[in-house]
Amino acid sequence: SAVISQKPSRDICQRGTSLTIQCQVDSQVTMMFWYRQQPGQSLTLIATANQGSEATYESGFVIDKFPISRPNLTFSTLTVSNMSPEDSSIYLCSVRVSGANVLTFGAGSRLTVL
Amino acid sequence: EDQVTQSPEALRLQEGESSSLNCSYTVSGLRGLFWYRQDPGKGPEFLFTLYSAGEEKEKERLKATLTKKESFLHITAPKPEDSATYLCAVYNTDKLIFGTGTRLQVFP
């Protein structure tokens, strides 16, 4: 299965600032997914990032707030823009194992917004 | 609306005390039910996929079963290292929908 590295693993940010999370995969993958895991909540899909096309956002998530880049088949970034305390969460990158519906996840990036 | 509900929210077991975790789901077009394990500070780790009612899968002390409306994760004679949050997810036509998880603590 793929190995996923996420940076940063955690950060404390000030209200109104933006933070970019990086996701690096050790193999080429077509589809990458960004999830949010808020305290006590289930994992919620933010968007699907396909190489060479615009990311597809789920209901309740917009590109201006969560811009995503996908420059190649092994890398993606998620930016959390104009952060508020409600954005405090764990953000997870995941990829689909080729030929199956199983998702492999990174360790996540824990954001705390003050 | 597609939905996944897990119970209990938290479970405390003595080492060796077997139990079951429940995952109830409603989904328009099930293309698989998944169990993941998540340890603190880590991303979810895949355990099992079940595709049809009656299917069962086992891995060490864990056994997952599936009916048309729910899945159970049976833990037989658990050990402290089984302590984690167990997540259930269903795959509908295009994405995984997760439950909120069951936080399991096993005490020696």
mmCIF file of C-alpha atoms in Angstrom:
data_model
loop_
_atom_site.group_PDB
_atom_site.id
_atom_site.type_symbol
_atom_site.label_atom_id
_atom_site.label_comp_id
_atom_site.label_asym_id
_atom_site.label_seq_id
_atom_site.Cartn_x
_atom_site.Cartn_y
_atom_site.Cartn_z
ATOM 1 C CA SER A 1 0.000 0.000 0.000
ATOM 2 C CA ALA A 2 1.031 3.622 -0.431
ATOM 3 C CA VAL A 3 2.956 5.540 2.225
ATOM 4 C CA ILE A 4 1.729 9.085 2.831
ATOM 5 C CA SER A 5 3.674 11.885 4.480
ATOM 6 C CA GLN A 6 1.913 14.995 5.715
ATOM 7 C CA LYS A 7 3.412 18.276 6.833
ATOM 8 C CA PRO A 8 3.042 19.883 9.268
ATOM 9 C CA SER A 9 2.016 17.255 11.780
ATOM 10 C CA ARG A 10 0.628 19.978 14.005
ATOM 11 C CA ASP A 11 0.525 23.752 14.195
ATOM 12 C CA ILE A 12 -0.937 26.547 16.248
ATOM 13 C CA CYS A 13 -2.200 29.436 14.163
ATOM 14 C CA GLN A 14 -3.633 32.865 14.725
ATOM 15 C CA ARG A 15 -7.115 33.815 13.664
ATOM 16 C CA GLY A 16 -7.236 35.310 10.172
ATOM 17 C CA THR A 17 -4.089 33.639 8.894
ATOM 18 C CA SER A 18 -3.789 30.829 6.342
ATOM 19 C CA LEU A 19 -1.904 27.561 6.512
ATOM 20 C CA THR A 20 -0.922 25.155 3.766
ATOM 21 C CA ILE A 21 -0.754 21.426 4.446
ATOM 22 C CA GLN A 22 1.383 19.240 2.223
ATOM 23 C CA CYS A 23 0.725 15.637 1.279
ATOM 24 C CA GLN A 24 3.421 13.507 -0.375
ATOM 25 C CA VAL A 25 2.784 9.943 -1.580
ATOM 26 C CA ASP A 26 5.514 7.413 -2.331
ATOM 27 C CA SER A 27 3.784 6.229 -5.514
ATOM 28 C CA GLN A 28 1.741 7.723 -8.302
ATOM 29 C CA VAL A 29 -1.969 7.857 -7.568
ATOM 30 C CA THR A 30 -4.838 9.195 -9.617
ATOM 31 C CA MET A 31 -7.126 10.375 -6.867
ATOM 32 C CA MET A 32 -6.227 12.072 -3.604
ATOM 33 C CA PHE A 33 -8.737 12.992 -0.948
ATOM 34 C CA TRP A 34 -8.720 15.565 1.823
ATOM 35 C CA TYR A 35 -10.709 14.872 4.996
ATOM 36 C CA ARG A 36 -11.406 16.843 8.129
ATOM 37 C CA GLN A 37 -11.797 15.229 11.540
ATOM 38 C CA GLN A 38 -13.220 17.596 14.112
ATOM 39 C CA PRO A 39 -13.187 16.653 17.802
ATOM 40 C CA GLY A 40 -15.870 14.058 18.484
ATOM 41 C CA GLN A 41 -16.979 14.087 14.858
ATOM 42 C CA SER A 42 -16.637 11.637 12.021
ATOM 43 C CA LEU A 43 -14.221 12.083 9.159
ATOM 44 C CA THR A 44 -15.767 14.422 6.625
ATOM 45 C CA LEU A 45 -14.645 14.591 3.013
ATOM 46 C CA ILE A 46 -13.600 18.101 2.007
ATOM 47 C CA ALA A 47 -12.655 17.514 -1.615
ATOM 48 C CA THR A 48 -11.226 15.142 -4.161
ATOM 49 C CA ALA A 49 -8.048 16.258 -5.911
ATOM 50 C CA ASN A 50 -7.321 14.934 -9.365
ATOM 51 C CA GLN A 51 -4.120 15.731 -11.178
ATOM 52 C CA GLY A 52 -4.594 18.151 -14.031
ATOM 53 C CA SER A 53 -8.085 19.293 -13.118
ATOM 54 C CA GLU A 54 -9.896 21.397 -10.571
ATOM 55 C CA ALA A 55 -10.609 19.766 -7.232
ATOM 56 C CA THR A 56 -14.156 18.604 -6.602
ATOM 57 C CA TYR A 57 -15.572 19.998 -3.359
ATOM 58 C CA GLU A 58 -18.225 18.447 -1.145
ATOM 59 C CA SER A 59 -21.284 20.300 0.006
ATOM 60 C CA GLY A 60 -20.359 22.832 2.675
ATOM 61 C CA PHE A 61 -16.779 23.306 1.489
ATOM 62 C CA VAL A 62 -15.692 25.990 -0.983
ATOM 63 C CA ILE A 63 -12.550 26.633 -2.957
ATOM 64 C CA ASP A 64 -12.002 30.111 -1.508
ATOM 65 C CA LYS A 65 -11.768 28.658 1.984
ATOM 66 C CA PHE A 66 -9.937 25.422 1.127
ATOM 67 C CA PRO A 67 -7.924 25.893 -2.069
ATOM 68 C CA ILE A 68 -6.239 22.695 -3.238
ATOM 69 C CA SER A 69 -3.345 22.152 -5.596
ATOM 70 C CA ARG A 70 -2.433 18.905 -7.324
ATOM 71 C CA PRO A 71 0.636 19.571 -9.469
ATOM 72 C CA ASN A 72 1.550 15.926 -10.079
ATOM 73 C CA LEU A 73 0.556 12.349 -9.285
ATOM 74 C CA THR A 74 2.431 12.174 -5.963
ATOM 75 C CA PHE A 75 1.768 15.531 -4.308
ATOM 76 C CA SER A 76 -1.075 17.757 -3.175
ATOM 77 C CA THR A 77 -1.602 20.720 -0.874
ATOM 78 C CA LEU A 78 -4.622 21.929 1.065
ATOM 79 C CA THR A 79 -4.732 25.516 2.288
ATOM 80 C CA VAL A 80 -7.013 26.532 5.120
ATOM 81 C CA SER A 81 -7.634 30.232 4.505
ATOM 82 C CA ASN A 82 -8.605 33.043 6.845
ATOM 83 C CA MET A 83 -8.742 30.652 9.767
ATOM 84 C CA SER A 84 -11.096 30.900 12.715
ATOM 85 C CA PRO A 85 -11.221 28.774 15.880
ATOM 86 C CA GLU A 86 -13.920 26.656 14.193
ATOM 87 C CA ASP A 87 -11.245 25.455 11.768
ATOM 88 C CA SER A 88 -9.363 23.765 14.601
ATOM 89 C CA SER A 89 -9.319 20.168 13.488
ATOM 90 C CA ILE A 90 -7.260 17.318 12.141
ATOM 91 C CA TYR A 91 -6.848 17.415 8.371
ATOM 92 C CA LEU A 92 -6.095 14.124 6.675
ATOM 93 C CA CYS A 93 -4.832 13.294 3.228
ATOM 94 C CA SER A 94 -5.763 9.941 1.731
ATOM 95 C CA VAL A 95 -5.334 8.004 -1.482
ATOM 96 C CA ARG A 96 -7.189 5.133 -3.024
ATOM 97 C CA VAL A 97 -5.234 1.941 -3.494
ATOM 98 C CA SER A 98 -5.225 1.095 -7.174
ATOM 99 C CA GLY A 99 -7.950 -1.375 -8.129
ATOM 100 C CA ALA A 100 -9.771 -1.203 -4.812
ATOM 101 C CA ASN A 101 -11.969 1.146 -2.820
ATOM 102 C CA VAL A 102 -9.672 1.002 0.202
ATOM 103 C CA LEU A 103 -8.299 4.359 1.304
ATOM 104 C CA THR A 104 -4.870 4.766 2.853
ATOM 105 C CA PHE A 105 -4.495 7.757 5.160
ATOM 106 C CA GLY A 106 -1.677 9.990 6.213
ATOM 107 C CA ALA A 107 -1.054 10.641 9.902
ATOM 108 C CA GLY A 108 -2.936 13.916 9.711
ATOM 109 C CA SER A 109 -2.195 17.551 10.469
ATOM 110 C CA ARG A 110 -3.595 18.842 13.749
ATOM 111 C CA LEU A 111 -4.450 22.549 13.532
ATOM 112 C CA THR A 112 -5.290 24.697 16.505
ATOM 113 C CA VAL A 113 -6.552 28.194 15.758
ATOM 114 C CA LEU A 114 -6.397 30.756 18.548
ATOM 115 C CA GLU B 1 -29.559 10.633 3.279
ATOM 116 C CA ASP B 2 -26.672 8.199 3.623
ATOM 117 C CA GLN B 3 -25.720 7.723 7.263
ATOM 118 C CA VAL B 4 -23.461 5.633 9.490
ATOM 119 C CA THR B 5 -24.074 5.286 13.241
ATOM 120 C CA GLN B 6 -21.671 3.538 15.594
ATOM 121 C CA SER B 7 -22.312 2.318 19.112
ATOM 122 C CA PRO B 8 -21.278 2.469 21.799
ATOM 123 C CA GLU B 9 -19.325 5.730 21.679
ATOM 124 C CA ALA B 10 -16.878 4.354 24.211
ATOM 125 C CA LEU B 11 -16.210 0.898 25.626
ATOM 126 C CA ARG B 12 -14.006 -0.147 28.521
ATOM 127 C CA LEU B 13 -13.055 -3.806 28.730
ATOM 128 C CA GLN B 14 -10.944 -5.899 31.005
ATOM 129 C CA GLU B 15 -8.238 -7.817 29.213
ATOM 130 C CA GLY B 16 -9.783 -11.066 27.975
ATOM 131 C CA GLU B 17 -13.356 -9.745 28.128
ATOM 132 C CA SER B 18 -14.878 -10.270 24.681
ATOM 133 C CA SER B 19 -17.390 -7.804 23.238
ATOM 134 C CA SER B 20 -18.825 -6.380 20.010
ATOM 135 C CA LEU B 21 -18.960 -2.979 18.365
ATOM 136 C CA ASN B 22 -21.940 -2.041 16.223
ATOM 137 C CA CYS B 23 -22.176 -0.085 12.979
ATOM 138 C CA SER B 24 -25.635 0.658 11.595
ATOM 139 C CA TYR B 25 -25.921 2.160 8.143
ATOM 140 C CA THR B 26 -28.345 3.497 5.601
ATOM 141 C CA VAL B 27 -26.944 3.997 2.141
ATOM 142 C CA SER B 28 -28.526 4.164 -1.261
ATOM 143 C CA GLY B 29 -26.002 2.044 -3.081
ATOM 144 C CA LEU B 30 -23.608 0.106 -0.861
ATOM 145 C CA ARG B 31 -20.324 -0.694 -2.533
ATOM 146 C CA GLY B 32 -18.565 -1.913 0.559
ATOM 147 C CA LEU B 33 -18.399 -1.496 4.313
ATOM 148 C CA PHE B 34 -15.019 -0.739 5.826
ATOM 149 C CA TRP B 35 -13.549 -1.007 9.294
ATOM 150 C CA TYR B 36 -10.566 1.095 10.275
ATOM 151 C CA ARG B 37 -8.525 1.376 13.437
ATOM 152 C CA GLN B 38 -7.217 4.779 14.534
ATOM 153 C CA ASP B 39 -4.596 5.275 17.214
ATOM 154 C CA PRO B 40 -4.054 8.689 18.832
ATOM 155 C CA GLY B 41 -2.013 10.993 16.613
ATOM 156 C CA LYS B 42 -2.268 8.692 13.618
ATOM 157 C CA GLY B 43 -4.431 8.331 10.567
ATOM 158 C CA PRO B 44 -6.966 5.523 10.231
ATOM 159 C CA GLU B 45 -5.500 2.108 9.420
ATOM 160 C CA PHE B 46 -7.499 -0.255 7.223
ATOM 161 C CA LEU B 47 -8.760 -3.479 8.808
ATOM 162 C CA PHE B 48 -11.520 -5.061 6.712
ATOM 163 C CA THR B 49 -13.826 -4.623 3.755
ATOM 164 C CA LEU B 50 -17.169 -6.423 3.561
ATOM 165 C CA TYR B 51 -19.294 -6.367 0.443
ATOM 166 C CA SER B 52 -22.369 -8.535 0.946
ATOM 167 C CA ALA B 53 -24.700 -9.649 3.721
ATOM 168 C CA GLY B 54 -23.457 -12.778 5.439
ATOM 169 C CA GLU B 55 -19.826 -12.064 4.710
ATOM 170 C CA GLU B 56 -17.335 -12.434 7.551
ATOM 171 C CA LYS B 57 -13.642 -11.602 7.845
ATOM 172 C CA GLU B 58 -11.158 -12.270 10.616
ATOM 173 C CA LYS B 59 -7.808 -10.884 11.657
ATOM 174 C CA GLU B 60 -6.199 -12.033 14.881
ATOM 175 C CA ARG B 61 -8.683 -11.203 17.674
ATOM 176 C CA LEU B 62 -11.027 -9.261 15.391
ATOM 177 C CA LYS B 63 -13.931 -10.575 13.362
ATOM 178 C CA ALA B 64 -16.191 -8.423 11.212
ATOM 179 C CA THR B 65 -19.657 -9.453 10.065
ATOM 180 C CA LEU B 66 -22.209 -7.793 7.793
ATOM 181 C CA THR B 67 -25.991 -7.821 7.456
ATOM 182 C CA LYS B 68 -28.196 -5.685 5.222
ATOM 183 C CA LYS B 69 -28.472 -2.981 7.878
ATOM 184 C CA GLU B 70 -25.479 -3.299 10.172
ATOM 185 C CA SER B 71 -22.034 -4.635 10.789
ATOM 186 C CA PHE B 72 -20.425 -5.928 13.943
ATOM 187 C CA LEU B 73 -16.795 -5.937 14.924
ATOM 188 C CA HIS B 74 -16.307 -8.738 17.421
ATOM 189 C CA ILE B 75 -13.271 -8.589 19.665
ATOM 190 C CA THR B 76 -12.324 -11.883 21.271
ATOM 191 C CA ALA B 77 -10.138 -11.911 24.385
ATOM 192 C CA PRO B 78 -8.853 -8.382 23.800
ATOM 193 C CA LYS B 79 -5.447 -7.184 24.908
ATOM 194 C CA PRO B 80 -4.376 -3.688 25.963
ATOM 195 C CA GLU B 81 -2.787 -3.166 22.537
ATOM 196 C CA ASP B 82 -6.253 -3.410 20.994
ATOM 197 C CA SER B 83 -7.065 -0.065 22.609
ATOM 198 C CA ALA B 84 -7.909 2.397 19.819
ATOM 199 C CA THR B 85 -10.814 4.091 18.097
ATOM 200 C CA TYR B 86 -12.551 1.813 15.615
ATOM 201 C CA LEU B 87 -14.175 3.531 12.658
ATOM 202 C CA CYS B 88 -16.815 2.146 10.354
ATOM 203 C CA ALA B 89 -17.393 3.554 6.880
ATOM 204 C CA VAL B 90 -19.629 2.758 3.956
ATOM 205 C CA TYR B 91 -18.824 3.337 0.318
ATOM 206 C CA ASN B 92 -21.741 4.510 -1.756
ATOM 207 C CA THR B 93 -21.536 5.423 -5.396
ATOM 208 C CA ASP B 94 -18.588 7.767 -5.099
ATOM 209 C CA LYS B 95 -17.235 8.281 -1.597
ATOM 210 C CA LEU B 96 -16.619 6.903 1.879
ATOM 211 C CA ILE B 97 -19.009 7.992 4.634
ATOM 212 C CA PHE B 98 -17.632 7.517 8.142
ATOM 213 C CA GLY B 99 -19.247 6.982 11.500
ATOM 214 C CA THR B 100 -17.993 8.804 14.593
ATOM 215 C CA GLY B 101 -16.219 5.729 15.898
ATOM 216 C CA THR B 102 -16.093 3.636 19.061
ATOM 217 C CA ARG B 103 -13.284 4.417 21.461
ATOM 218 C CA LEU B 104 -12.128 1.131 22.963
ATOM 219 C CA GLN B 105 -9.988 0.905 26.083
ATOM 220 C CA VAL B 106 -8.715 -2.471 27.259
ATOM 221 C CA PHE B 107 -7.279 -2.630 30.770
ATOM 222 C CA PRO B 108 -4.838 -5.279 32.008
#
